mmCIF file of C-alpha atoms in Angstrom:
data_model
loop_
_atom_site.group_PDB
_atom_site.id
_atom_site.type_symbol
_atom_site.label_atom_id
_atom_site.label_comp_id
_atom_site.label_asym_id
_atom_site.label_seq_id
_atom_site.Cartn_x
_atom_site.Cartn_y
_atom_site.Cartn_z
ATOM 1 C CA MET A 33 0.000 0.000 0.000
ATOM 2 C CA HIS A 34 1.292 3.364 -0.963
ATOM 3 C CA VAL A 35 1.172 5.934 1.833
ATOM 4 C CA ARG A 36 1.201 9.578 0.872
ATOM 5 C CA ARG A 37 3.082 11.866 3.261
ATOM 6 C CA PRO A 38 1.733 15.367 3.847
ATOM 7 C CA TRP A 39 5.003 17.104 3.051
ATOM 8 C CA ALA A 40 5.307 15.322 -0.254
ATOM 9 C CA ARG A 41 2.365 17.338 -1.630
ATOM 10 C CA THR A 42 4.145 20.556 -0.669
ATOM 11 C CA ALA A 43 7.375 19.478 -2.325
ATOM 12 C CA ALA A 44 5.538 18.555 -5.479
ATOM 13 C CA ARG A 45 3.680 21.886 -5.586
ATOM 14 C CA PHE A 46 6.936 23.891 -5.426
ATOM 15 C CA PRO A 47 9.482 22.007 -7.438
ATOM 16 C CA GLY A 48 13.053 23.136 -6.910
ATOM 17 C CA ASP A 49 12.406 24.446 -3.399
ATOM 18 C CA GLY A 50 13.878 22.649 -0.512
ATOM 19 C CA PRO A 51 12.229 22.166 2.822
ATOM 20 C CA ALA A 52 11.202 25.328 4.676
ATOM 21 C CA PRO A 53 14.098 25.191 7.163
ATOM 22 C CA LEU A 54 16.588 25.088 4.272
ATOM 23 C CA ARG A 55 14.939 28.040 2.518
ATOM 24 C CA ARG A 56 15.212 30.141 5.676
ATOM 25 C CA ALA A 57 18.919 29.308 6.087
ATOM 26 C CA ALA A 58 19.665 30.207 2.485
ATOM 27 C CA GLY A 59 18.023 33.629 2.853
ATOM 28 C CA ARG A 60 18.471 35.502 6.118
ATOM 29 C CA PRO A 61 18.688 34.312 9.702
ATOM 30 C CA ALA A 62 15.466 33.457 11.349
ATOM 31 C CA GLY A 63 14.020 36.009 13.702
ATOM 32 C CA ARG A 64 15.976 39.057 12.243
ATOM 33 C CA PRO A 65 14.066 41.489 9.988
ATOM 34 C CA GLY A 66 15.684 42.456 6.698
ATOM 35 C CA ARG A 67 17.742 45.731 6.460
ATOM 36 C CA ARG A 68 18.532 47.877 3.494
ATOM 37 C CA PRO A 69 22.273 48.179 2.673
ATOM 38 C CA GLY A 70 22.320 51.930 3.399
ATOM 39 C CA ALA A 71 20.765 51.485 6.831
ATOM 40 C CA VAL A 72 24.035 50.301 8.372
ATOM 41 C CA ARG A 73 25.923 53.333 7.057
ATOM 42 C CA LEU A 74 23.246 55.766 8.267
ATOM 43 C CA THR A 75 23.322 54.204 11.685
ATOM 44 C CA ALA A 76 27.127 54.462 11.883
ATOM 45 C CA LEU A 77 27.272 58.193 11.047
ATOM 46 C CA PRO A 78 25.919 59.496 14.404
ATOM 47 C CA ALA A 79 28.307 57.185 16.260
ATOM 48 C CA LEU A 80 31.261 58.468 14.236
ATOM 49 C CA ALA A 81 30.261 62.090 14.888
ATOM 50 C CA LEU A 82 30.058 61.415 18.650
ATOM 51 C CA LEU A 83 33.465 59.755 18.565
ATOM 52 C CA LEU A 84 35.060 62.723 16.768
ATOM 53 C CA ALA A 85 33.399 65.207 19.105
ATOM 54 C CA GLY A 86 34.736 63.324 22.099
ATOM 55 C CA CYS A 87 38.251 63.646 20.683
ATOM 56 C CA GLY A 88 37.917 67.398 20.189
ATOM 57 C CA ILE A 89 37.732 67.112 16.377
ATOM 58 C CA ARG A 90 34.844 68.601 14.461
ATOM 59 C CA ALA A 91 33.557 66.371 11.706
ATOM 60 C CA THR A 92 33.419 67.907 8.280
ATOM 61 C CA GLU A 93 32.166 66.710 4.930
ATOM 62 C CA VAL A 94 34.144 69.252 2.887
ATOM 63 C CA PRO A 95 37.909 68.696 2.442
ATOM 64 C CA THR A 96 40.006 71.735 3.320
ATOM 65 C CA ASN A 97 42.994 72.907 1.317
ATOM 66 C CA PHE A 98 44.952 75.979 2.398
ATOM 67 C CA GLY A 99 47.408 75.784 -0.499
ATOM 68 C CA PRO A 100 51.183 75.502 -0.361
ATOM 69 C CA ALA A 101 53.219 77.090 2.400
ATOM 70 C CA PRO A 102 54.469 80.610 1.588
ATOM 71 C CA SER A 103 57.961 80.727 0.193
ATOM 72 C CA ARG A 104 60.658 82.306 2.328
ATOM 73 C CA VAL A 105 62.253 85.494 1.041
ATOM 74 C CA GLN A 106 65.941 84.802 0.554
ATOM 75 C CA CYS A 107 67.312 88.362 0.255
ATOM 76 C CA SER A 108 70.607 86.986 -0.984
ATOM 77 C CA LEU A 109 72.248 86.537 -4.355
ATOM 78 C CA SER A 110 74.710 83.962 -5.577
ATOM 79 C CA GLU A 111 78.128 85.000 -6.848
ATOM 80 C CA ALA A 112 77.014 84.252 -10.403
ATOM 81 C CA ASP A 113 74.008 86.574 -10.073
ATOM 82 C CA THR A 114 76.203 89.299 -8.602
ATOM 83 C CA ALA A 115 78.745 88.937 -11.402
ATOM 84 C CA THR A 116 76.079 89.596 -14.040
ATOM 85 C CA GLN A 117 75.513 93.053 -12.528
ATOM 86 C CA ALA A 118 79.186 94.018 -12.790
ATOM 87 C CA ALA A 119 80.315 96.318 -15.558
ATOM 88 C CA ARG A 120 83.184 98.632 -16.277
ATOM 89 C CA GLY A 121 83.043 101.696 -14.044
ATOM 90 C CA LEU A 122 83.251 102.812 -10.441
ATOM 91 C CA PRO A 123 82.085 100.055 -8.036
ATOM 92 C CA VAL A 124 79.266 101.281 -5.782
ATOM 93 C CA ARG A 125 76.594 99.832 -3.541
ATOM 94 C CA VAL A 126 72.920 100.754 -3.645
ATOM 95 C CA PHE A 127 70.193 99.944 -1.152
ATOM 96 C CA LEU A 128 67.191 97.989 -2.408
ATOM 97 C CA LEU A 129 64.128 96.844 -0.515
ATOM 98 C CA CYS A 130 63.877 93.224 0.528
ATOM 99 C CA GLY A 131 61.781 91.693 3.282
ATOM 100 C CA SER A 132 60.670 95.158 4.539
ATOM 101 C CA SER A 133 64.269 96.222 5.106
ATOM 102 C CA LEU A 134 67.150 97.741 3.138
ATOM 103 C CA VAL A 135 69.772 95.442 1.646
ATOM 104 C CA THR A 136 72.843 96.438 -0.366
ATOM 105 C CA VAL A 137 73.603 95.161 -3.859
ATOM 106 C CA ASP A 138 76.679 95.822 -5.994
ATOM 107 C CA ARG A 139 76.482 98.174 -8.951
ATOM 108 C CA THR A 140 78.816 100.342 -11.025
ATOM 109 C CA VAL A 141 78.551 103.917 -12.262
ATOM 110 C CA ARG A 142 80.598 105.469 -15.031
ATOM 111 C CA VAL A 143 82.649 108.539 -14.220
ATOM 112 C CA PRO A 144 84.928 110.107 -16.865
ATOM 113 C CA ASP A 145 88.581 110.208 -15.998
ATOM 114 C CA GLY A 146 89.918 113.611 -15.001
ATOM 115 C CA ALA A 147 86.579 114.966 -13.740
ATOM 116 C CA ALA A 148 86.863 117.625 -11.033
ATOM 117 C CA ASP A 149 85.784 116.697 -7.521
ATOM 118 C CA SER A 150 82.541 118.683 -7.637
ATOM 119 C CA GLU A 151 81.642 117.314 -11.051
ATOM 120 C CA ARG A 152 82.639 113.815 -10.017
ATOM 121 C CA ARG A 153 80.379 114.025 -6.989
ATOM 122 C CA LEU A 154 77.385 115.016 -9.095
ATOM 123 C CA LEU A 155 78.101 112.269 -11.635
ATOM 124 C CA VAL A 156 78.275 109.669 -8.873
ATOM 125 C CA ALA A 157 75.020 110.946 -7.308
ATOM 126 C CA GLN A 158 73.228 110.841 -10.659
ATOM 127 C CA GLY A 159 74.568 107.380 -11.400
ATOM 128 C CA LEU A 160 73.318 106.150 -8.030
ATOM 129 C CA LEU A 161 69.841 107.574 -8.673
ATOM 130 C CA ASP A 162 69.758 105.871 -12.061
ATOM 131 C CA GLN A 163 70.775 102.558 -10.520
ATOM 132 C CA LEU A 164 68.124 102.879 -7.797
ATOM 133 C CA ALA A 165 65.456 103.551 -10.418
ATOM 134 C CA THR A 166 66.508 100.585 -12.557
ATOM 135 C CA PRO A 167 64.168 97.600 -12.028
ATOM 136 C CA PRO A 168 65.882 94.667 -10.269
ATOM 137 C CA SER A 169 67.192 91.876 -12.451
ATOM 138 C CA PRO A 170 65.200 88.624 -12.755
ATOM 139 C CA ALA A 171 67.530 86.961 -10.237
ATOM 140 C CA GLU A 172 67.056 89.864 -7.803
ATOM 141 C CA LYS A 173 63.284 89.769 -8.219
ATOM 142 C CA GLU A 174 63.294 86.045 -7.515
ATOM 143 C CA ALA A 175 65.301 86.720 -4.359
ATOM 144 C CA GLY A 176 62.720 89.284 -3.221
ATOM 145 C CA TYR A 177 64.380 92.592 -4.138
ATOM 146 C CA SER A 178 62.427 95.686 -5.236
ATOM 147 C CA THR A 179 62.839 99.458 -5.411
ATOM 148 C CA ASP A 180 60.547 102.383 -4.628
ATOM 149 C CA VAL A 181 62.658 104.996 -6.434
ATOM 150 C CA ARG A 182 61.046 106.175 -9.664
ATOM 151 C CA GLU A 183 62.776 107.065 -12.900
ATOM 152 C CA GLY A 184 63.493 110.642 -13.880
ATOM 153 C CA ILE A 185 64.944 112.011 -10.614
ATOM 154 C CA THR A 186 68.014 114.134 -11.274
ATOM 155 C CA ALA A 187 70.676 115.564 -8.972
ATOM 156 C CA GLY A 188 72.076 119.087 -9.125
ATOM 157 C CA GLY A 189 74.595 121.137 -7.183
ATOM 158 C CA PRO A 190 74.082 123.656 -4.370
ATOM 159 C CA ARG A 191 72.428 127.029 -4.734
ATOM 160 C CA PRO A 192 73.794 130.258 -3.254
ATOM 161 C CA GLY A 193 73.544 130.001 0.515
ATOM 162 C CA ASP A 194 73.511 126.167 0.527
ATOM 163 C CA PRO A 195 76.304 124.133 2.086
ATOM 164 C CA GLU A 196 78.825 123.207 -0.589
ATOM 165 C CA ASP A 197 78.008 119.480 -0.263
ATOM 166 C CA THR A 198 74.295 120.016 -0.988
ATOM 167 C CA LEU A 199 72.585 117.864 -3.602
ATOM 168 C CA ARG A 200 69.433 119.412 -5.012
ATOM 169 C CA LEU A 201 67.013 116.760 -6.318
ATOM 170 C CA SER A 202 64.424 117.370 -9.029
ATOM 171 C CA THR A 203 61.874 115.862 -6.631
ATOM 172 C CA ALA A 204 61.639 117.345 -3.155
ATOM 173 C CA PRO A 205 62.748 114.842 -0.482
ATOM 174 C CA ASP A 206 59.539 115.346 1.505
ATOM 175 C CA SER A 207 57.551 114.391 -1.628
ATOM 176 C CA LEU A 208 59.201 110.967 -1.823
ATOM 177 C CA THR A 209 57.797 107.898 -0.147
ATOM 178 C CA SER A 210 59.485 106.909 3.102
ATOM 179 C CA TYR A 211 60.942 103.865 1.323
ATOM 180 C CA ALA A 212 62.371 105.881 -1.576
ATOM 181 C CA LEU A 213 63.825 108.540 0.740
ATOM 182 C CA ALA A 214 65.462 105.866 2.881
ATOM 183 C CA GLN A 215 66.944 104.196 -0.217
ATOM 184 C CA ILE A 216 68.389 107.463 -1.519
ATOM 185 C CA VAL A 217 69.729 108.685 1.831
ATOM 186 C CA CYS A 218 71.371 105.365 2.719
ATOM 187 C CA THR A 219 72.788 104.915 -0.780
ATOM 188 C CA PHE A 220 74.238 108.438 -0.868
ATOM 189 C CA SER A 221 75.604 108.164 2.683
ATOM 190 C CA ASP A 222 77.569 105.067 1.680
ATOM 191 C CA SER A 223 79.153 106.724 -1.374
ATOM 192 C CA ALA A 224 81.375 109.571 -2.492
ATOM 193 C CA ALA A 225 78.294 111.791 -2.434
ATOM 194 C CA ALA A 226 78.379 111.898 1.374
ATOM 195 C CA GLN A 227 80.461 113.813 3.845
ATOM 196 C CA GLY A 228 83.061 112.135 6.023
ATOM 197 C CA ASP A 229 80.508 111.513 8.791
ATOM 198 C CA GLY A 230 78.198 109.622 6.440
ATOM 199 C CA SER A 231 75.487 112.285 6.382
ATOM 200 C CA VAL A 232 74.096 113.737 3.166
ATOM 201 C CA VAL A 233 72.569 117.152 2.505
ATOM 202 C CA LEU A 234 69.524 117.056 0.239
ATOM 203 C CA GLY A 235 67.226 119.732 -1.064
ATOM 204 C CA GLY A 236 64.429 119.993 -3.577
ATOM 205 C CA PRO A 237 63.911 122.071 -6.723
ATOM 206 C CA GLY A 238 62.235 124.887 -4.825
ATOM 207 C CA ALA A 239 63.649 127.623 -2.632
ATOM 208 C CA GLY A 240 63.236 125.640 0.579
ATOM 209 C CA PRO A 241 66.355 125.130 2.700
ATOM 210 C CA PRO A 242 68.198 121.807 2.362
ATOM 211 C CA ARG A 243 68.350 119.319 5.213
ATOM 212 C CA ARG A 244 71.102 117.033 6.450
ATOM 213 C CA TYR A 245 69.983 113.386 6.583
ATOM 214 C CA GLU A 246 71.473 110.359 8.312
ATOM 215 C CA CYS A 247 71.099 106.659 7.585
ATOM 216 C CA THR A 248 70.675 104.808 10.891
ATOM 217 C CA GLU A 249 70.296 101.148 11.791
ATOM 218 C CA GLU A 250 66.604 101.743 12.493
ATOM 219 C CA VAL A 251 66.104 103.216 9.025
ATOM 220 C CA ARG A 252 67.842 100.264 7.353
ATOM 221 C CA ALA A 253 65.766 97.791 9.376
ATOM 222 C CA ARG A 254 62.374 99.563 9.067
ATOM 223 C CA PRO A 255 62.419 102.029 6.157
ATOM 224 C CA GLY A 256 58.641 102.107 5.987
ATOM 225 C CA SER A 257 58.136 103.335 9.545
ATOM 226 C CA GLU A 258 61.436 105.033 10.379
ATOM 227 C CA GLU A 259 62.277 108.104 8.312
ATOM 228 C CA PRO A 260 65.905 109.202 8.082
ATOM 229 C CA PRO A 261 66.561 111.708 10.873
ATOM 230 C CA SER A 262 67.319 115.153 9.522
ATOM 231 C CA LYS A 263 67.952 118.745 10.521
ATOM 232 C CA GLU A 264 68.052 121.995 8.600
ATOM 233 C CA ALA A 265 71.439 122.503 6.960
ATOM 234 C CA ALA A 266 71.127 126.109 5.769
ATOM 235 C CA GLY A 267 73.886 128.390 7.053
ATOM 236 C CA GLU A 268 76.340 125.598 7.875
#
């Protein structure tokens, strides 16, 4: 006698399916409801934020980028760069701006042989002004050098009543920027245009009295905030 088992009818009705316990094992564990894949990530985000807050770090979704670190101003030239500035003439030094201070660079000015002392002094002063107004070379620019002296400034001799070492500029000294005045005063004071004490007497194109200027350590270190000390030089 053939005996029909109750589960046989179920197996025949769903061919290819195994018994119910096997189907449950092949799917998901019994007793645990199904979760969407994104649910685990959403649940983990608040926990991660609490963990970062506990460490003193604020969570952010936007990456920050402050760019590369600023380059350091060198304010120095190699011997090769200095050699390119050399030319035939009288060796001089001029003060350029670099890193908010004054730094010397080597230059040359041309002075004809046999020039009288007074003429020689004016030629040197004019050559220094021209060198100060010349834009720095590419190597000097890369090293951080610049100048605040503008082209076209000329130097002349004293007027009646001026001290004999007076240099009258085509631009009044008090019309120059503090940087340009510091460059001119310090450059002149370190040259044949200065007196033996390093001071320099400057005047403008007008009738105003000239003044005696000094280049101090404070001026060389902070030309933008420290103006060259001066006093009236008329009647000396």
